[in-house]
PDB file of C-alpha atoms and ligand atoms in Angstrom:
ATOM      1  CA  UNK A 801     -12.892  -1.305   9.344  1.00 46.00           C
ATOM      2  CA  UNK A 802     -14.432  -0.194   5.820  1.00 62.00           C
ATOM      3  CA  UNK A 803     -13.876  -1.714   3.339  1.00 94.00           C
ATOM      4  CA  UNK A 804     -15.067  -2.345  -0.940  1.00 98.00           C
ATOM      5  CA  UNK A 805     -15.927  -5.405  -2.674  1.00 98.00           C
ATOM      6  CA  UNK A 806     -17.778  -6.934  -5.544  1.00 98.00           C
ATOM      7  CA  UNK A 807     -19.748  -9.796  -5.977  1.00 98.00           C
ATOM      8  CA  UNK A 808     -22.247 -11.088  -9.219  1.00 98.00           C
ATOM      9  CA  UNK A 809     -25.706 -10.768  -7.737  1.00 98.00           C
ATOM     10  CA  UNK A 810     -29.396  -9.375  -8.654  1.00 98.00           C
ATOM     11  CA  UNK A 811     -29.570  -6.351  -6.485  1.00 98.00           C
ATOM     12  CA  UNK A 812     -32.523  -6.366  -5.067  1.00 98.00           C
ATOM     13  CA  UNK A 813     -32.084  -9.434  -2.878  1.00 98.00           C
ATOM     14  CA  UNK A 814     -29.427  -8.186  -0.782  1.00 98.00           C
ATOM     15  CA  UNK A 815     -29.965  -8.009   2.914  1.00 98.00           C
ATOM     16  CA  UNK A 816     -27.884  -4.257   3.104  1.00 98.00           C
ATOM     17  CA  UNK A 817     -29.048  -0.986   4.974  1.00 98.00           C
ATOM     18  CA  UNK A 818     -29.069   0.671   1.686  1.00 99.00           C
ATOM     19  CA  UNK A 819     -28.987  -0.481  -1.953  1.00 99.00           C
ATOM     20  CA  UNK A 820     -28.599   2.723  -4.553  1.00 99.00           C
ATOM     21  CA  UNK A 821     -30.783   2.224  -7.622  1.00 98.00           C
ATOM     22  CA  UNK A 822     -29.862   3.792 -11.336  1.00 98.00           C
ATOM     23  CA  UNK A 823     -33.272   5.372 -11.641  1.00 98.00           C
ATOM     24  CA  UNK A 824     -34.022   8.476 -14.024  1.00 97.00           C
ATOM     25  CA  UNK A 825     -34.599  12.253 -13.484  1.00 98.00           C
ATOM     26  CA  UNK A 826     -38.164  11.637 -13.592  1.00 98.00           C
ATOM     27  CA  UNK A 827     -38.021   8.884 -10.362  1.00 98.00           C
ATOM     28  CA  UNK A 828     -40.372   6.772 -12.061  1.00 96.00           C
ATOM     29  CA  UNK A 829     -39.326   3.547 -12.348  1.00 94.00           C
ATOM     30  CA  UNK A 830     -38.643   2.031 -15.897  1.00 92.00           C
ATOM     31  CA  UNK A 831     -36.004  -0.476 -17.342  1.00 95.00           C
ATOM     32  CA  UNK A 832     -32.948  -2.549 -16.164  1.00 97.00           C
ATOM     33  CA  UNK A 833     -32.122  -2.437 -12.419  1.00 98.00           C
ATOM     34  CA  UNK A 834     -34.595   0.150 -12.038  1.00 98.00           C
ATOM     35  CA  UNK A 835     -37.362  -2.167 -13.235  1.00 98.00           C
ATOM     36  CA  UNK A 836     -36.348  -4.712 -11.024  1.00 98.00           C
ATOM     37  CA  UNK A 837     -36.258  -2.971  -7.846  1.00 98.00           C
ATOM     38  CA  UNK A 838     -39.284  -1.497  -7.960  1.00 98.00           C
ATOM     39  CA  UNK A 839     -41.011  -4.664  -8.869  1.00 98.00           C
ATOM     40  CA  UNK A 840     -39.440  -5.740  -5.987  1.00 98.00           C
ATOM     41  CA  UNK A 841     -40.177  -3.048  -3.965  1.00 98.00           C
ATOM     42  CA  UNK A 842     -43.862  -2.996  -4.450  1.00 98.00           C
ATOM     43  CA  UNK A 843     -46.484  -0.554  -5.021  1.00 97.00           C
ATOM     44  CA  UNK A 844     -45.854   2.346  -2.893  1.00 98.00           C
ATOM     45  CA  UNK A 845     -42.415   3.169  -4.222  1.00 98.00           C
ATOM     46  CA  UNK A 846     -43.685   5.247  -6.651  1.00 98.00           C
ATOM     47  CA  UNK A 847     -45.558   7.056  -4.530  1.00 97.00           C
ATOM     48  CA  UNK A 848     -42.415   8.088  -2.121  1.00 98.00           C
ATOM     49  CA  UNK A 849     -40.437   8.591  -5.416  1.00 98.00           C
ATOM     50  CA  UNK A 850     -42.731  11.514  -6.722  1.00 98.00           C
ATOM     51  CA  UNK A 851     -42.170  13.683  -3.966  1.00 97.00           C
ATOM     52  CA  UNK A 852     -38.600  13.580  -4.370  1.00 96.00           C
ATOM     53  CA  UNK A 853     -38.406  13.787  -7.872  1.00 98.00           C
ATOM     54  CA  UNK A 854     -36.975  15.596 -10.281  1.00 98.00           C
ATOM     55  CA  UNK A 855     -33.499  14.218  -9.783  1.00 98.00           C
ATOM     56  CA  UNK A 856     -31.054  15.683 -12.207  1.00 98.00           C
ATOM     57  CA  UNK A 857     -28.160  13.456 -13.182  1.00 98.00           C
ATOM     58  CA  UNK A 858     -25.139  13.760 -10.607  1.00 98.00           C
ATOM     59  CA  UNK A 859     -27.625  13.740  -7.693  1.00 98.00           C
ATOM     60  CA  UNK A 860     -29.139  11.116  -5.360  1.00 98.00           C
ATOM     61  CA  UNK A 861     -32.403  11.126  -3.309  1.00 98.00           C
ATOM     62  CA  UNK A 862     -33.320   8.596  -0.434  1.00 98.00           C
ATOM     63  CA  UNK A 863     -36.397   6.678  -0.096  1.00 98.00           C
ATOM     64  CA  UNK A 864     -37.724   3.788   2.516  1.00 98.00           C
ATOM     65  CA  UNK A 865     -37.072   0.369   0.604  1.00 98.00           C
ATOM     66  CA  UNK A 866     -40.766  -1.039   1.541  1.00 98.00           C
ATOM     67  CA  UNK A 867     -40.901  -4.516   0.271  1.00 98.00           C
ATOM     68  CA  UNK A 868     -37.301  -5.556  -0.243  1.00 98.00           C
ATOM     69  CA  UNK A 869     -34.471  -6.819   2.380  1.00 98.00           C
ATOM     70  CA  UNK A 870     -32.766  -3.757   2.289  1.00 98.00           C
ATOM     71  CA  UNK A 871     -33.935  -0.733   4.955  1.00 98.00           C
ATOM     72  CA  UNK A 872     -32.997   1.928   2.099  1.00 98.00           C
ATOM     73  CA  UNK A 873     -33.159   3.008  -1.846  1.00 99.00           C
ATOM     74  CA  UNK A 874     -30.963   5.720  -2.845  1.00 99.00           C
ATOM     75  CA  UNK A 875     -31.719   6.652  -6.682  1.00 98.00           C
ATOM     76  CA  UNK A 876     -29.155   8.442  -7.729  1.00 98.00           C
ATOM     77  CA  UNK A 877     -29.226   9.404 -11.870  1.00 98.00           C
ATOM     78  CA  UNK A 878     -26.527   8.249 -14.123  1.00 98.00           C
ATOM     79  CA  UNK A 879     -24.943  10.432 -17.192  1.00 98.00           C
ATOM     80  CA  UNK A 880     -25.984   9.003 -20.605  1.00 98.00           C
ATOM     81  CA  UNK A 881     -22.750   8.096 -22.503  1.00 98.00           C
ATOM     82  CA  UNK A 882     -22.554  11.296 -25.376  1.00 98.00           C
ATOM     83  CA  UNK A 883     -19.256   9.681 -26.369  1.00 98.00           C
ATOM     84  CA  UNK A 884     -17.657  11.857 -23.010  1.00 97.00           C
ATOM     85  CA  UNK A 885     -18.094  15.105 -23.963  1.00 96.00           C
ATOM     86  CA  UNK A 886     -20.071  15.991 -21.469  1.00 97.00           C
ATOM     87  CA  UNK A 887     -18.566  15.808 -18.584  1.00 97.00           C
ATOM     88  CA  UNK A 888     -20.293  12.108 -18.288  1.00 98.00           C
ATOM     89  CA  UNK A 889     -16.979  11.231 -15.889  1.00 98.00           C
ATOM     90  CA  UNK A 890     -17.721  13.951 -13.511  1.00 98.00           C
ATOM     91  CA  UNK A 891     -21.181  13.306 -13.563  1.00 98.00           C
ATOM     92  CA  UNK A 892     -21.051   9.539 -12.743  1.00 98.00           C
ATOM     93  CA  UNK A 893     -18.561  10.298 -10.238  1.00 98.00           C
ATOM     94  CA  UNK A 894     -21.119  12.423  -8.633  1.00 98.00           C
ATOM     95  CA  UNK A 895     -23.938   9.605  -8.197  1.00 99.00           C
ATOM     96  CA  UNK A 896     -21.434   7.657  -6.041  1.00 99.00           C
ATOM     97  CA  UNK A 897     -20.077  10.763  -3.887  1.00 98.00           C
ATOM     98  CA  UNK A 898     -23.436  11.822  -3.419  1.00 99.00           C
ATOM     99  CA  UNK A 899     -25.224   8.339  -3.042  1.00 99.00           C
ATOM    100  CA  UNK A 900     -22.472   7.677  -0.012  1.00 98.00           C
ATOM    101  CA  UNK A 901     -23.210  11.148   1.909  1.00 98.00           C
ATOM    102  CA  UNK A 902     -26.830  10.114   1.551  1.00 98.00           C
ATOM    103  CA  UNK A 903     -25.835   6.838   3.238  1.00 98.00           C
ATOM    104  CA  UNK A 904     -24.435   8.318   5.751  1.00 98.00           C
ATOM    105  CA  UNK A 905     -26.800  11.310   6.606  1.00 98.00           C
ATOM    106  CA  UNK A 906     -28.836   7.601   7.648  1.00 98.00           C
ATOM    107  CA  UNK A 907     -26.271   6.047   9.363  1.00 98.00           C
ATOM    108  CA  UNK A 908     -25.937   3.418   6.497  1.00 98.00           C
ATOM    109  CA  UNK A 909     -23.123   1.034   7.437  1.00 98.00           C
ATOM    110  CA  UNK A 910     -23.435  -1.057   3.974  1.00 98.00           C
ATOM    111  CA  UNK A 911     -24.446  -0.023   0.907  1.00 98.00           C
ATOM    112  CA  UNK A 912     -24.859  -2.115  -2.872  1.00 98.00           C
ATOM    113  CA  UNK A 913     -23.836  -0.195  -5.512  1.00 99.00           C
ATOM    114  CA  UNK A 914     -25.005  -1.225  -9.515  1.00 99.00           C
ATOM    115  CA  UNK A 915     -22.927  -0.693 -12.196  1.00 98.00           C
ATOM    116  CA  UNK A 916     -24.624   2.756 -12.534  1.00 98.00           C
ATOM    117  CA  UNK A 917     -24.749   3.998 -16.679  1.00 98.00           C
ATOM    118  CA  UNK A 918     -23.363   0.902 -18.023  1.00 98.00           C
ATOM    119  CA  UNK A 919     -27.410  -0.605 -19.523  1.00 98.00           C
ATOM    120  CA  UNK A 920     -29.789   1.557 -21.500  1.00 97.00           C
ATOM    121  CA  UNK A 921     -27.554   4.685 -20.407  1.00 98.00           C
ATOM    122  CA  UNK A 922     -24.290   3.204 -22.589  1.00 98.00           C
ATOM    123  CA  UNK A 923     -21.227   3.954 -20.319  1.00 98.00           C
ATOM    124  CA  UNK A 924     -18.248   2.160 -21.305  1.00 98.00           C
ATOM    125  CA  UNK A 925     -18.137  -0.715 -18.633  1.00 98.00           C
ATOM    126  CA  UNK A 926     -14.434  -0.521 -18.000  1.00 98.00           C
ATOM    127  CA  UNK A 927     -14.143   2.753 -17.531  1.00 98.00           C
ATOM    128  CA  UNK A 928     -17.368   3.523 -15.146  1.00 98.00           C
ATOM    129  CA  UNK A 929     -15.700   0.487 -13.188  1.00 98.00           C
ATOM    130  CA  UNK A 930     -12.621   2.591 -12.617  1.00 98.00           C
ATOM    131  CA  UNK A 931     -14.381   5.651 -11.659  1.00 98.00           C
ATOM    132  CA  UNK A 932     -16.664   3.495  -9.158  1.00 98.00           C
ATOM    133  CA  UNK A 933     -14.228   2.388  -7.623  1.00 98.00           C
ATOM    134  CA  UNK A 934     -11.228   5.559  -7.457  1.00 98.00           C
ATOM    135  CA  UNK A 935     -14.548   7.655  -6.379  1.00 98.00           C
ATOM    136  CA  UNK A 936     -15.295   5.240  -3.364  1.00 98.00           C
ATOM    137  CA  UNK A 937     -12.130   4.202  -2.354  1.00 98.00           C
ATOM    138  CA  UNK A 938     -11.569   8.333  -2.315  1.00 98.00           C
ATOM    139  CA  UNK A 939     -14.608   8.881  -0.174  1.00 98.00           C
ATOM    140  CA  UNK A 940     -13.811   6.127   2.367  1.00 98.00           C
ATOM    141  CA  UNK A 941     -10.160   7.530   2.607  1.00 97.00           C
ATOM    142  CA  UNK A 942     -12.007  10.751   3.372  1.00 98.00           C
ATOM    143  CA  UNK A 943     -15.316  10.071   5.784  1.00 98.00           C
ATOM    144  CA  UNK A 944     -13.987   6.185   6.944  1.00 97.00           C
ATOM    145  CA  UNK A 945     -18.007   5.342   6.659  1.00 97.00           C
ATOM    146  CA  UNK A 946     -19.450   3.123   5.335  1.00 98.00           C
ATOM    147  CA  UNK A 947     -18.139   0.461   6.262  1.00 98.00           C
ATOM    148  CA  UNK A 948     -18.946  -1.672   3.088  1.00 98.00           C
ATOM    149  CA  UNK A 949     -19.058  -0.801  -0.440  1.00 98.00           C
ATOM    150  CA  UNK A 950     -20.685  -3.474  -2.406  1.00 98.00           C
ATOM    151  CA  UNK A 951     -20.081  -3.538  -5.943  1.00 98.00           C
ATOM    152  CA  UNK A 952     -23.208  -5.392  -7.778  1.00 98.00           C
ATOM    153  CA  UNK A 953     -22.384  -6.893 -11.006  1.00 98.00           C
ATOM    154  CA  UNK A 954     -25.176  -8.780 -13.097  1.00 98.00           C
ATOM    155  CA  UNK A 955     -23.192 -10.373 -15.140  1.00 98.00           C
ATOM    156  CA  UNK A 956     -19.133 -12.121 -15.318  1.00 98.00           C
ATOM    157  CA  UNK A 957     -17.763  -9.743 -17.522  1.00 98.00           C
ATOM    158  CA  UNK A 958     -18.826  -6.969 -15.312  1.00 98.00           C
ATOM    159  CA  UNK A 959     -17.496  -8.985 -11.899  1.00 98.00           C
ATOM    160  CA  UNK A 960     -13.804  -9.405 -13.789  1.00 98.00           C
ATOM    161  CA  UNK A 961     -13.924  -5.337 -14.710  1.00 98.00           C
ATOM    162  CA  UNK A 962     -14.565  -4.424 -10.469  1.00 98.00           C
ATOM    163  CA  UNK A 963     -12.146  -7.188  -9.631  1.00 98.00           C
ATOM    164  CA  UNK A 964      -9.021  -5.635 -11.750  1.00 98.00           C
ATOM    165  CA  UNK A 965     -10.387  -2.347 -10.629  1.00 98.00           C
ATOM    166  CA  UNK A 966     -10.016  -3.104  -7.107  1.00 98.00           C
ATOM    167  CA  UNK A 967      -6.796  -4.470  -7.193  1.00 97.00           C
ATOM    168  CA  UNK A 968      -5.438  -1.901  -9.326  1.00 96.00           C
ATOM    169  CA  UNK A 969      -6.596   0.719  -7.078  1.00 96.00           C
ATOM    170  CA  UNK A 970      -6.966  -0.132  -3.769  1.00 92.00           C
ATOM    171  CA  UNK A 971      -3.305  -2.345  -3.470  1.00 77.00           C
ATOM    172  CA  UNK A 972      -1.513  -1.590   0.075  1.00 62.00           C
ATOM    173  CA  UNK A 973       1.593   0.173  -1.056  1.00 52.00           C
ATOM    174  CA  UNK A 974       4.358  -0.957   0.806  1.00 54.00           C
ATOM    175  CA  UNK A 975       7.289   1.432   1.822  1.00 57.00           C
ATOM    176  CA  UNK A 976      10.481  -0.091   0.577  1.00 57.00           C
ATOM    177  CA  UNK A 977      12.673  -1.450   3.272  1.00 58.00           C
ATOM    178  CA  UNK A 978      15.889   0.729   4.482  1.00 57.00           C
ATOM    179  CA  UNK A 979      18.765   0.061   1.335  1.00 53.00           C
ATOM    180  CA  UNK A 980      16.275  -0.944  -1.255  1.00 51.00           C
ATOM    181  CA  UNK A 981      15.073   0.405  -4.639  1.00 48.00           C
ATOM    182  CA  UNK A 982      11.195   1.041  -4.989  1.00 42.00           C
TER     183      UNK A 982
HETATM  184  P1  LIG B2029     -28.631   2.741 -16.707  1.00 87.38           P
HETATM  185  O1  LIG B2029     -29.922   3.281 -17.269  1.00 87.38           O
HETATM  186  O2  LIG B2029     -28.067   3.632 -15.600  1.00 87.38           O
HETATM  187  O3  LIG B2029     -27.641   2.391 -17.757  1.00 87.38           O
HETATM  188  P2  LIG B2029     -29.428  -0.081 -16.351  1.00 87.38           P
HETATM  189  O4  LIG B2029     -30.408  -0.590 -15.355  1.00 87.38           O
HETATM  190  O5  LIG B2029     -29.825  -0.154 -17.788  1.00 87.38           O
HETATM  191  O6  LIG B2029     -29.069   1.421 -15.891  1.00 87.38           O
HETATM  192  O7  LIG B2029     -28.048  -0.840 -16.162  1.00 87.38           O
HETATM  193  C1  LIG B2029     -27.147  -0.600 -15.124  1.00 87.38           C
HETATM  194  C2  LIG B2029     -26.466  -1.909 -14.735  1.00 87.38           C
HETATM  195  O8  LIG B2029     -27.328  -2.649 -13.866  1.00 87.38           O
HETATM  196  C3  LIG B2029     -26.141  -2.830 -15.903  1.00 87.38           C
HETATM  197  O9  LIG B2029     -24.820  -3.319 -15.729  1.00 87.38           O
HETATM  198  C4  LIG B2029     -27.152  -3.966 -15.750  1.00 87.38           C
HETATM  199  O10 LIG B2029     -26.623  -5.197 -16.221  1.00 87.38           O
HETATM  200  C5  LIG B2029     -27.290  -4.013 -14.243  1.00 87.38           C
HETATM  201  N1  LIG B2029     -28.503  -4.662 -13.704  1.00 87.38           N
HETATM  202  C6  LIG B2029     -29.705  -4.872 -14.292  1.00 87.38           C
HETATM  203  N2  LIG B2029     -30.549  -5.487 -13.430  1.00 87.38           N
HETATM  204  C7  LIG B2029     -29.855  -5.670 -12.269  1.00 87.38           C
HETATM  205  C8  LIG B2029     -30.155  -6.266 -11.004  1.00 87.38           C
HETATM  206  N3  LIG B2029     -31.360  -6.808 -10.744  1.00 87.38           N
HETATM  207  N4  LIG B2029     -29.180  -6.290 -10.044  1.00 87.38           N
HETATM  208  C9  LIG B2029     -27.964  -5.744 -10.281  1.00 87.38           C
HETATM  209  N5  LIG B2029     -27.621  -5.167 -11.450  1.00 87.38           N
HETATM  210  C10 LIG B2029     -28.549  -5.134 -12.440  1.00 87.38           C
END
């Protein structure tokens, strides 16, 4: 059964098959989440970053996740915010559609997702929360695999945002019974 959920952690202590990094086109390493994991990670990250780098933003490479609890590191590039003219949704959307077809070219059964663009890159945090979760919840309706999303939020704010999101989008609809008004 796969399924999405969110939870207010530090990324790079999750025990998942893959956790997807917000790195830049260059692959190499600098602030925020990316900082952390490859501090975590340890010093021959870089090294399997460079030969898949450039990364332009929208697209996603895989590397091994040396020192941390996780098998896998997917950077994937976030948009910068240019107030959304240009085409910043699209582009955000395509980190987590390509991120999961990564995941599953490696047979990645869960995968921790970071609130991609929302740090140093400026996204507006509600609305990347929406398109995190519409994107995913579109995918898994699509492929069925993974079979969990995990939605990383540092902080509370950023937990409440991927809670309403996921209840706003992902809410069984039930059919109205025989007689009754939807
Ligand atoms: P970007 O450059 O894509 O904006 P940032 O790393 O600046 O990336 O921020 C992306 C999100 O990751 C932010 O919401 C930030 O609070 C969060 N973040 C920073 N460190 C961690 C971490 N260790 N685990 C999970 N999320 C983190």
């Amino acid at each position: 059964m796969s399924g999405m959920s969110c939870i207010q952690n530090d990324i790079t202590t999750l025990r998942v098959d893959a956790i997807v990094n917000a790195a830049n086109p260059s692959l190499s390493g600098g602030g925020g989440v990316d900082g952390a994991i490859h501090r975590a990670a340890g010093p021959k990250l870089p090294e399997a970053c460079r030969k898949q780098a450039p990364c332009p933003a929208g697209e996603a490479r895989i590397t091994p996740a040396f020192r941390l609890p996780a098998k896998w590191i997917i950077h994937t590039v976030g948009p910068v915010w240019h107030g959304g003219t240009r085409h910043e949704t699209e582009q955000l959307a395509n980190c987590y559609r390509n991120s999961l077809h990564l995941a599953r070219q490696h047979a990645v059964s869960s995968i921790a997702f970071p609130a991609i663009s929302t740090g140093i890159y400026g996204f507006p945090n509600p609305l990347a929360a929406d398109i995190a979760v519409q994107t995913c919840r579109d995918f898994l309706q699509q492929y069925h695999s993974p079979d969990h999303i995990i939605f990383v939020c540092f902080d509370p704010q950023t937990l409440s945002l991927y809670k309403q999101a996921l209840h706003r989008f992902t809410k069984t609809e039930t059919p109205a019974a025989p007689g009754q008004q939807k």
